[in-house]
């Protein structure tokens, strides 16, 4: 028997899910992860011996060799504008732009395309599903940002085929979110806005729901607003304080230290979403470096407030594209792990008087939606 899978292919984390014969959705844990996490980091490590580490193993490798680790490949699919390489980064970017506008990285004497890097991650998720199901998985539905252009969508489809799927369908993330909403609110009709604060992009989409059918009226995305950029804001704050105390080129050029700082910034952001503060603790013995400080929720909010407020202009532009006013939106669906931060809901309420919904685990919506679509789409082929 052949089983279809749903894949939430994320910039920072990915997930794979299946629908059981009884109709239950199961988001699968990584069998190689001792903590049994359902999150699979979208990270690929290219070792000097040409071997590859993926997921959590790549994250572990990254702490010592960040220059050999590829992250955020989703942002490098399709035709890439040349000015992308001039954007400021906390760590050096491994990406190069080919003459055809596609992105690639160099590993030794090999050049590896963004599609191939993405395929490594998708293949790991495919293997994860097959190990759980004890059967082949030839079909997949993969989430795609609704604002992705044709070249980006084609690149993601190509990555799916390179990963070993014979059939690949793409499902816009806004539709996936609405599918789960419709499961819970089957009689709802009207206009909704999907507010998706993702790892690599912020995107907004306006959908019209009529008789259980949805139509995307307009969508926009912005790669300068994302969870990654939130982490970067905090990392830059910590780095300024560290380099004020510990000076010298050796510290400035210490890439593993920069990676440690970036990882600690991500932990701080997550922690203050649930509690009032987080204690940052960074040690680098070879410099005698010991950096400790408490980070309050208020401080994190002040660092990211401008970015969160800028999401409202993206929402307004999307509404303008759809020919609608804020008063016509009946519901706003919050999607993405960052929407756990209370500031986001508070900010959205400034613009919309509509009901604001953040149900279930909002960062699992894409996996659930793609799994349901895969089950419906390929049921006849089983």
GROMACS .gro file of C-alpha atoms in nm:
model
  382
    1UNK     CA    1   0.000   0.000   0.000
    2UNK     CA    2   0.125   0.348  -0.087
    3UNK     CA    3   0.058   0.630   0.159
    4UNK     CA    4   0.051   1.003   0.072
    5UNK     CA    5   0.206   1.249   0.316
    6UNK     CA    6   0.167   1.616   0.397
    7UNK     CA    7   0.480   1.826   0.444
    8UNK     CA    8   0.507   2.167   0.603
    9UNK     CA    9   0.835   2.277   0.444
   10UNK     CA   10   0.941   2.572   0.659
   11UNK     CA   11   1.228   2.817   0.646
   12UNK     CA   12   1.349   2.727   0.995
   13UNK     CA   13   1.160   2.406   1.080
   14UNK     CA   14   0.968   2.146   0.880
   15UNK     CA   15   0.714   1.877   0.972
   16UNK     CA   16   0.566   1.569   0.806
   17UNK     CA   17   0.219   1.437   0.879
   18UNK     CA   18  -0.014   1.158   0.770
   19UNK     CA   19  -0.385   1.085   0.802
   20UNK     CA   20  -0.471   0.745   0.950
   21UNK     CA   21  -0.746   0.525   0.798
   22UNK     CA   22  -0.964   0.644   1.089
   23UNK     CA   23  -0.916   1.005   0.981
   24UNK     CA   24  -0.677   1.105   1.258
   25UNK     CA   25  -0.388   1.339   1.172
   26UNK     CA   26  -0.048   1.237   1.307
   27UNK     CA   27   0.250   1.472   1.296
   28UNK     CA   28   0.552   1.245   1.305
   29UNK     CA   29   0.850   1.271   1.535
   30UNK     CA   30   1.205   1.233   1.407
   31UNK     CA   31   1.305   0.873   1.495
   32UNK     CA   32   1.671   0.980   1.519
   33UNK     CA   33   1.598   1.250   1.774
   34UNK     CA   34   1.638   1.134   2.134
   35UNK     CA   35   1.393   1.402   2.248
   36UNK     CA   36   1.127   1.272   2.007
   37UNK     CA   37   1.051   1.617   1.865
   38UNK     CA   38   0.805   1.665   1.578
   39UNK     CA   39   1.000   1.970   1.462
   40UNK     CA   40   1.267   1.892   1.203
   41UNK     CA   41   1.515   2.179   1.158
   42UNK     CA   42   1.542   2.283   0.792
   43UNK     CA   43   1.921   2.267   0.825
   44UNK     CA   44   2.183   2.082   0.620
   45UNK     CA   45   2.546   2.039   0.728
   46UNK     CA   46   2.808   1.970   0.461
   47UNK     CA   47   3.105   1.800   0.626
   48UNK     CA   48   3.458   1.816   0.486
   49UNK     CA   49   3.446   1.443   0.402
   50UNK     CA   50   3.142   1.514   0.178
   51UNK     CA   51   2.899   1.346   0.419
   52UNK     CA   52   2.577   1.524   0.511
   53UNK     CA   53   2.406   1.585   0.845
   54UNK     CA   54   2.041   1.684   0.859
   55UNK     CA   55   1.794   1.823   1.111
   56UNK     CA   56   1.896   1.820   1.476
   57UNK     CA   57   2.230   1.655   1.397
   58UNK     CA   58   2.307   1.947   1.163
   59UNK     CA   59   2.206   2.193   1.436
   60UNK     CA   60   2.454   2.027   1.674
   61UNK     CA   61   2.727   2.044   1.409
   62UNK     CA   62   2.643   2.412   1.341
   63UNK     CA   63   2.743   2.521   1.691
   64UNK     CA   64   3.107   2.444   1.606
   65UNK     CA   65   3.114   2.484   1.226
   66UNK     CA   66   2.848   2.737   1.121
   67UNK     CA   67   3.038   2.810   0.799
   68UNK     CA   68   2.960   2.457   0.675
   69UNK     CA   69   2.589   2.462   0.753
   70UNK     CA   70   2.306   2.571   0.523
   71UNK     CA   71   1.991   2.720   0.675
   72UNK     CA   72   1.683   2.895   0.535
   73UNK     CA   73   1.707   2.729   0.193
   74UNK     CA   74   1.340   2.803   0.128
   75UNK     CA   75   1.430   3.171   0.084
   76UNK     CA   76   1.678   3.076  -0.191
   77UNK     CA   77   1.446   2.879  -0.419
   78UNK     CA   78   1.360   3.010  -0.765
   79UNK     CA   79   1.496   3.322  -0.934
   80UNK     CA   80   1.693   3.524  -0.680
   81UNK     CA   81   1.748   3.902  -0.716
   82UNK     CA   82   2.119   3.987  -0.717
   83UNK     CA   83   2.078   4.246  -0.443
   84UNK     CA   84   1.984   3.962  -0.202
   85UNK     CA   85   2.357   3.900  -0.149
   86UNK     CA   86   2.409   4.259  -0.033
   87UNK     CA   87   2.161   4.228   0.254
   88UNK     CA   88   2.331   4.247   0.596
   89UNK     CA   89   2.371   3.912   0.775
   90UNK     CA   90   2.488   3.818   1.123
   91UNK     CA   91   2.684   3.523   0.982
   92UNK     CA   92   2.849   3.507   0.637
   93UNK     CA   93   2.613   3.379   0.369
   94UNK     CA   94   2.726   3.065   0.182
   95UNK     CA   95   2.503   3.139  -0.117
   96UNK     CA   96   2.613   3.243  -0.465
   97UNK     CA   97   2.389   3.347  -0.755
   98UNK     CA   98   2.446   3.169  -1.087
   99UNK     CA   99   2.415   3.342  -1.423
  100UNK     CA  100   2.066   3.192  -1.461
  101UNK     CA  101   1.954   3.361  -1.137
  102UNK     CA  102   1.944   3.038  -0.934
  103UNK     CA  103   2.121   3.002  -0.598
  104UNK     CA  104   2.387   2.746  -0.512
  105UNK     CA  105   2.650   2.672  -0.249
  106UNK     CA  106   3.000   2.529  -0.284
  107UNK     CA  107   3.112   2.224  -0.088
  108UNK     CA  108   3.471   2.137  -0.167
  109UNK     CA  109   3.487   2.104  -0.544
  110UNK     CA  110   3.111   2.051  -0.575
  111UNK     CA  111   2.836   2.302  -0.640
  112UNK     CA  112   2.497   2.221  -0.491
  113UNK     CA  113   2.179   2.400  -0.597
  114UNK     CA  114   1.912   2.531  -0.361
  115UNK     CA  115   1.674   2.270  -0.502
  116UNK     CA  116   1.918   1.992  -0.410
  117UNK     CA  117   1.961   2.130  -0.056
  118UNK     CA  118   1.583   2.145  -0.016
  119UNK     CA  119   1.560   1.789  -0.149
  120UNK     CA  120   1.791   1.663   0.127
  121UNK     CA  121   1.542   1.793   0.384
  122UNK     CA  122   1.236   1.660   0.201
  123UNK     CA  123   1.404   1.320   0.159
  124UNK     CA  124   1.469   1.305   0.535
  125UNK     CA  125   1.100   1.375   0.598
  126UNK     CA  126   1.004   1.111   0.340
  127UNK     CA  127   1.227   0.857   0.516
  128UNK     CA  128   1.077   0.958   0.850
  129UNK     CA  129   0.725   0.887   0.721
  130UNK     CA  130   0.824   0.556   0.562
  131UNK     CA  131   0.986   0.437   0.882
  132UNK     CA  132   0.668   0.518   1.074
  133UNK     CA  133   0.429   0.372   0.814
  134UNK     CA  134   0.648   0.077   0.715
  135UNK     CA  135   0.554   0.139   0.352
  136UNK     CA  136   0.656   0.355   0.057
  137UNK     CA  137   0.545   0.716   0.023
  138UNK     CA  138   0.532   0.821  -0.341
  139UNK     CA  139   0.294   1.118  -0.320
  140UNK     CA  140   0.328   1.436  -0.122
  141UNK     CA  141   0.146   1.763  -0.072
  142UNK     CA  142   0.392   2.035   0.029
  143UNK     CA  143   0.302   2.374   0.173
  144UNK     CA  144   0.404   2.682  -0.025
  145UNK     CA  145   0.370   3.050   0.063
  146UNK     CA  146   0.076   3.192  -0.130
  147UNK     CA  147   0.289   3.483  -0.255
  148UNK     CA  148   0.557   3.256  -0.412
  149UNK     CA  149   0.599   3.313  -0.786
  150UNK     CA  150   0.612   3.048  -1.058
  151UNK     CA  151   0.992   3.004  -1.042
  152UNK     CA  152   0.980   2.946  -0.665
  153UNK     CA  153   0.694   2.698  -0.695
  154UNK     CA  154   0.867   2.508  -0.975
  155UNK     CA  155   1.187   2.491  -0.767
  156UNK     CA  156   0.995   2.347  -0.472
  157UNK     CA  157   0.826   2.088  -0.696
  158UNK     CA  158   1.166   1.996  -0.841
  159UNK     CA  159   1.303   1.949  -0.490
  160UNK     CA  160   1.013   1.717  -0.411
  161UNK     CA  161   1.089   1.503  -0.716
  162UNK     CA  162   1.462   1.498  -0.632
  163UNK     CA  163   1.364   1.373  -0.286
  164UNK     CA  164   1.201   1.069  -0.447
  165UNK     CA  165   0.833   1.161  -0.465
  166UNK     CA  166   0.676   1.058  -0.794
  167UNK     CA  167   0.388   1.304  -0.753
  168UNK     CA  168   0.410   1.642  -0.583
  169UNK     CA  169   0.127   1.886  -0.526
  170UNK     CA  170   0.165   2.227  -0.366
  171UNK     CA  171  -0.085   2.375  -0.124
  172UNK     CA  172  -0.082   2.747  -0.045
  173UNK     CA  173  -0.030   2.801   0.325
  174UNK     CA  174  -0.336   3.028   0.347
  175UNK     CA  175  -0.555   2.748   0.208
  176UNK     CA  176  -0.406   2.499   0.453
  177UNK     CA  177  -0.491   2.729   0.744
  178UNK     CA  178  -0.843   2.781   0.615
  179UNK     CA  179  -0.899   2.407   0.568
  180UNK     CA  180  -0.836   2.351   0.939
  181UNK     CA  181  -1.055   2.650   1.027
  182UNK     CA  182  -1.337   2.510   0.811
  183UNK     CA  183  -1.312   2.172   0.984
  184UNK     CA  184  -1.396   2.346   1.309
  185UNK     CA  185  -1.635   2.608   1.172
  186UNK     CA  186  -1.816   2.431   0.892
  187UNK     CA  187  -2.100   2.684   0.857
  188UNK     CA  188  -1.878   2.991   0.837
  189UNK     CA  189  -1.904   3.209   0.527
  190UNK     CA  190  -1.742   3.543   0.461
  191UNK     CA  191  -1.402   3.705   0.425
  192UNK     CA  192  -1.103   3.617   0.639
  193UNK     CA  193  -0.745   3.734   0.658
  194UNK     CA  194  -0.470   3.481   0.726
  195UNK     CA  195  -0.193   3.651   0.922
  196UNK     CA  196   0.109   3.422   0.895
  197UNK     CA  197   0.423   3.519   1.086
  198UNK     CA  198   0.668   3.255   0.963
  199UNK     CA  199   1.034   3.176   1.018
  200UNK     CA  200   1.152   3.335   0.693
  201UNK     CA  201   0.860   3.545   0.573
  202UNK     CA  202   0.561   3.738   0.695
  203UNK     CA  203   0.263   3.695   0.466
  204UNK     CA  204  -0.098   3.806   0.461
  205UNK     CA  205  -0.375   3.659   0.247
  206UNK     CA  206  -0.739   3.755   0.206
  207UNK     CA  207  -0.977   3.466   0.138
  208UNK     CA  208  -1.345   3.458   0.057
  209UNK     CA  209  -1.538   3.158   0.191
  210UNK     CA  210  -1.866   3.060   0.023
  211UNK     CA  211  -2.042   2.725   0.049
  212UNK     CA  212  -1.732   2.555   0.194
  213UNK     CA  213  -1.517   2.677  -0.096
  214UNK     CA  214  -1.238   2.927  -0.057
  215UNK     CA  215  -1.082   3.170  -0.303
  216UNK     CA  216  -0.763   3.366  -0.239
  217UNK     CA  217  -0.848   3.723  -0.335
  218UNK     CA  218  -0.505   3.871  -0.265
  219UNK     CA  219  -0.178   3.784  -0.091
  220UNK     CA  220   0.150   3.952  -0.009
  221UNK     CA  221   0.476   3.845   0.153
  222UNK     CA  222   0.773   4.024   0.306
  223UNK     CA  223   1.106   3.851   0.379
  224UNK     CA  224   1.226   4.144   0.592
  225UNK     CA  225   0.966   4.056   0.854
  226UNK     CA  226   1.009   3.711   1.010
  227UNK     CA  227   1.091   3.512   1.321
  228UNK     CA  228   1.450   3.493   1.196
  229UNK     CA  229   1.467   3.873   1.188
  230UNK     CA  230   1.334   3.883   1.545
  231UNK     CA  231   1.619   3.654   1.653
  232UNK     CA  232   1.863   3.876   1.465
  233UNK     CA  233   1.743   4.188   1.652
  234UNK     CA  234   1.812   4.023   1.987
  235UNK     CA  235   2.141   3.869   1.869
  236UNK     CA  236   2.269   4.209   1.756
  237UNK     CA  237   2.181   4.354   2.096
  238UNK     CA  238   2.372   4.079   2.277
  239UNK     CA  239   2.664   4.105   2.034
  240UNK     CA  240   2.700   4.481   2.088
  241UNK     CA  241   2.717   4.426   2.461
  242UNK     CA  242   2.969   4.141   2.427
  243UNK     CA  243   3.201   4.331   2.194
  244UNK     CA  244   3.185   4.641   2.412
  245UNK     CA  245   3.333   4.430   2.690
  246UNK     CA  246   3.552   4.191   2.488
  247UNK     CA  247   3.729   4.369   2.202
  248UNK     CA  248   3.958   4.252   1.925
  249UNK     CA  249   3.941   4.101   1.578
  250UNK     CA  250   3.954   3.746   1.714
  251UNK     CA  251   3.623   3.791   1.893
  252UNK     CA  252   3.464   3.976   1.601
  253UNK     CA  253   3.558   3.697   1.359
  254UNK     CA  254   3.461   3.407   1.586
  255UNK     CA  255   3.183   3.245   1.383
  256UNK     CA  256   3.098   2.971   1.639
  257UNK     CA  257   3.055   3.245   1.902
  258UNK     CA  258   2.823   3.435   1.668
  259UNK     CA  259   2.620   3.116   1.620
  260UNK     CA  260   2.599   3.065   1.998
  261UNK     CA  261   2.471   3.421   2.036
  262UNK     CA  262   2.212   3.371   1.762
  263UNK     CA  263   2.092   3.045   1.918
  264UNK     CA  264   2.065   3.210   2.260
  265UNK     CA  265   1.861   3.494   2.105
  266UNK     CA  266   1.614   3.241   1.965
  267UNK     CA  267   1.584   3.071   2.305
  268UNK     CA  268   1.523   3.407   2.474
  269UNK     CA  269   1.249   3.497   2.227
  270UNK     CA  270   1.067   3.167   2.284
  271UNK     CA  271   1.110   3.180   2.662
  272UNK     CA  272   0.960   3.525   2.717
  273UNK     CA  273   0.652   3.423   2.519
  274UNK     CA  274   0.567   3.193   2.812
  275UNK     CA  275   0.723   3.366   3.110
  276UNK     CA  276   0.836   3.711   3.216
  277UNK     CA  277   1.211   3.681   3.165
  278UNK     CA  278   1.502   3.467   3.047
  279UNK     CA  279   1.861   3.442   3.176
  280UNK     CA  280   2.117   3.461   2.896
  281UNK     CA  281   2.441   3.278   2.970
  282UNK     CA  282   2.723   3.263   2.712
  283UNK     CA  283   3.072   3.132   2.787
  284UNK     CA  284   3.379   3.126   2.560
  285UNK     CA  285   3.669   2.996   2.765
  286UNK     CA  286   3.951   3.089   2.527
  287UNK     CA  287   3.876   3.461   2.579
  288UNK     CA  288   3.770   3.424   2.940
  289UNK     CA  289   3.436   3.545   2.807
  290UNK     CA  290   3.140   3.522   3.041
  291UNK     CA  291   2.831   3.709   2.930
  292UNK     CA  292   2.526   3.698   3.154
  293UNK     CA  293   2.215   3.911   3.159
  294UNK     CA  294   1.843   3.880   3.220
  295UNK     CA  295   1.611   3.956   2.929
  296UNK     CA  296   1.259   4.068   3.017
  297UNK     CA  297   0.950   4.028   2.801
  298UNK     CA  298   0.927   4.409   2.792
  299UNK     CA  299   1.281   4.435   2.650
  300UNK     CA  300   1.210   4.177   2.380
  301UNK     CA  301   0.886   4.355   2.291
  302UNK     CA  302   1.067   4.687   2.253
  303UNK     CA  303   1.325   4.524   2.022
  304UNK     CA  304   1.063   4.374   1.791
  305UNK     CA  305   0.776   4.624   1.822
  306UNK     CA  306   0.863   4.813   1.503
  307UNK     CA  307   0.881   4.492   1.301
  308UNK     CA  308   0.548   4.364   1.434
  309UNK     CA  309   0.377   4.697   1.366
  310UNK     CA  310   0.509   4.692   1.009
  311UNK     CA  311   0.299   4.378   0.947
  312UNK     CA  312  -0.009   4.601   0.955
  313UNK     CA  313   0.101   4.787   0.642
  314UNK     CA  314   0.139   4.451   0.462
  315UNK     CA  315  -0.215   4.361   0.572
  316UNK     CA  316  -0.346   4.697   0.449
  317UNK     CA  317  -0.173   4.656   0.112
  318UNK     CA  318  -0.321   4.306   0.079
  319UNK     CA  319  -0.669   4.438   0.157
  320UNK     CA  320  -0.619   4.713  -0.103
  321UNK     CA  321  -0.521   4.449  -0.361
  322UNK     CA  322  -0.842   4.262  -0.277
  323UNK     CA  323  -1.049   4.581  -0.304
  324UNK     CA  324  -1.161   4.549   0.057
  325UNK     CA  325  -1.170   4.745   0.383
  326UNK     CA  326  -1.074   4.619   0.726
  327UNK     CA  327  -1.437   4.636   0.834
  328UNK     CA  328  -1.526   4.367   0.576
  329UNK     CA  329  -1.298   4.107   0.736
  330UNK     CA  330  -1.498   3.882   0.966
  331UNK     CA  331  -1.211   3.678   1.108
  332UNK     CA  332  -0.833   3.696   1.130
  333UNK     CA  333  -0.647   3.364   1.157
  334UNK     CA  334  -0.309   3.387   1.331
  335UNK     CA  335  -0.060   3.129   1.202
  336UNK     CA  336   0.303   3.060   1.292
  337UNK     CA  337   0.491   3.002   1.615
  338UNK     CA  338   0.572   3.372   1.657
  339UNK     CA  339   0.202   3.449   1.706
  340UNK     CA  340   0.239   3.309   2.059
  341UNK     CA  341   0.401   3.642   2.144
  342UNK     CA  342   0.119   3.847   2.306
  343UNK     CA  343   0.234   4.165   2.129
  344UNK     CA  344   0.125   4.023   1.794
  345UNK     CA  345  -0.240   3.974   1.886
  346UNK     CA  346  -0.244   4.313   2.057
  347UNK     CA  347  -0.106   4.475   1.740
  348UNK     CA  348  -0.350   4.299   1.506
  349UNK     CA  349  -0.639   4.419   1.723
  350UNK     CA  350  -0.537   4.777   1.647
  351UNK     CA  351  -0.629   4.730   1.282
  352UNK     CA  352  -0.907   4.471   1.286
  353UNK     CA  353  -1.227   4.468   1.489
  354UNK     CA  354  -1.292   4.115   1.361
  355UNK     CA  355  -1.269   3.799   1.570
  356UNK     CA  356  -0.904   3.699   1.600
  357UNK     CA  357  -0.844   3.325   1.612
  358UNK     CA  358  -0.532   3.142   1.715
  359UNK     CA  359  -0.653   2.788   1.774
  360UNK     CA  360  -0.468   2.459   1.815
  361UNK     CA  361  -0.091   2.483   1.779
  362UNK     CA  362  -0.073   2.757   1.520
  363UNK     CA  363   0.268   2.638   1.403
  364UNK     CA  364   0.125   2.292   1.325
  365UNK     CA  365  -0.158   2.415   1.101
  366UNK     CA  366   0.043   2.370   0.779
  367UNK     CA  367   0.128   2.007   0.857
  368UNK     CA  368  -0.234   1.927   0.941
  369UNK     CA  369  -0.365   2.103   0.629
  370UNK     CA  370  -0.119   1.940   0.388
  371UNK     CA  371  -0.183   1.595   0.539
  372UNK     CA  372  -0.558   1.635   0.495
  373UNK     CA  373  -0.511   1.756   0.138
  374UNK     CA  374  -0.278   1.462   0.063
  375UNK     CA  375  -0.535   1.219   0.200
  376UNK     CA  376  -0.815   1.372  -0.008
  377UNK     CA  377  -0.608   1.422  -0.323
  378UNK     CA  378  -0.452   1.076  -0.347
  379UNK     CA  379  -0.718   0.859  -0.184
  380UNK     CA  380  -0.822   0.715  -0.521
  381UNK     CA  381  -0.466   0.595  -0.589
  382UNK     CA  382  -0.435   0.374  -0.280
   0.00000   0.00000   0.00000
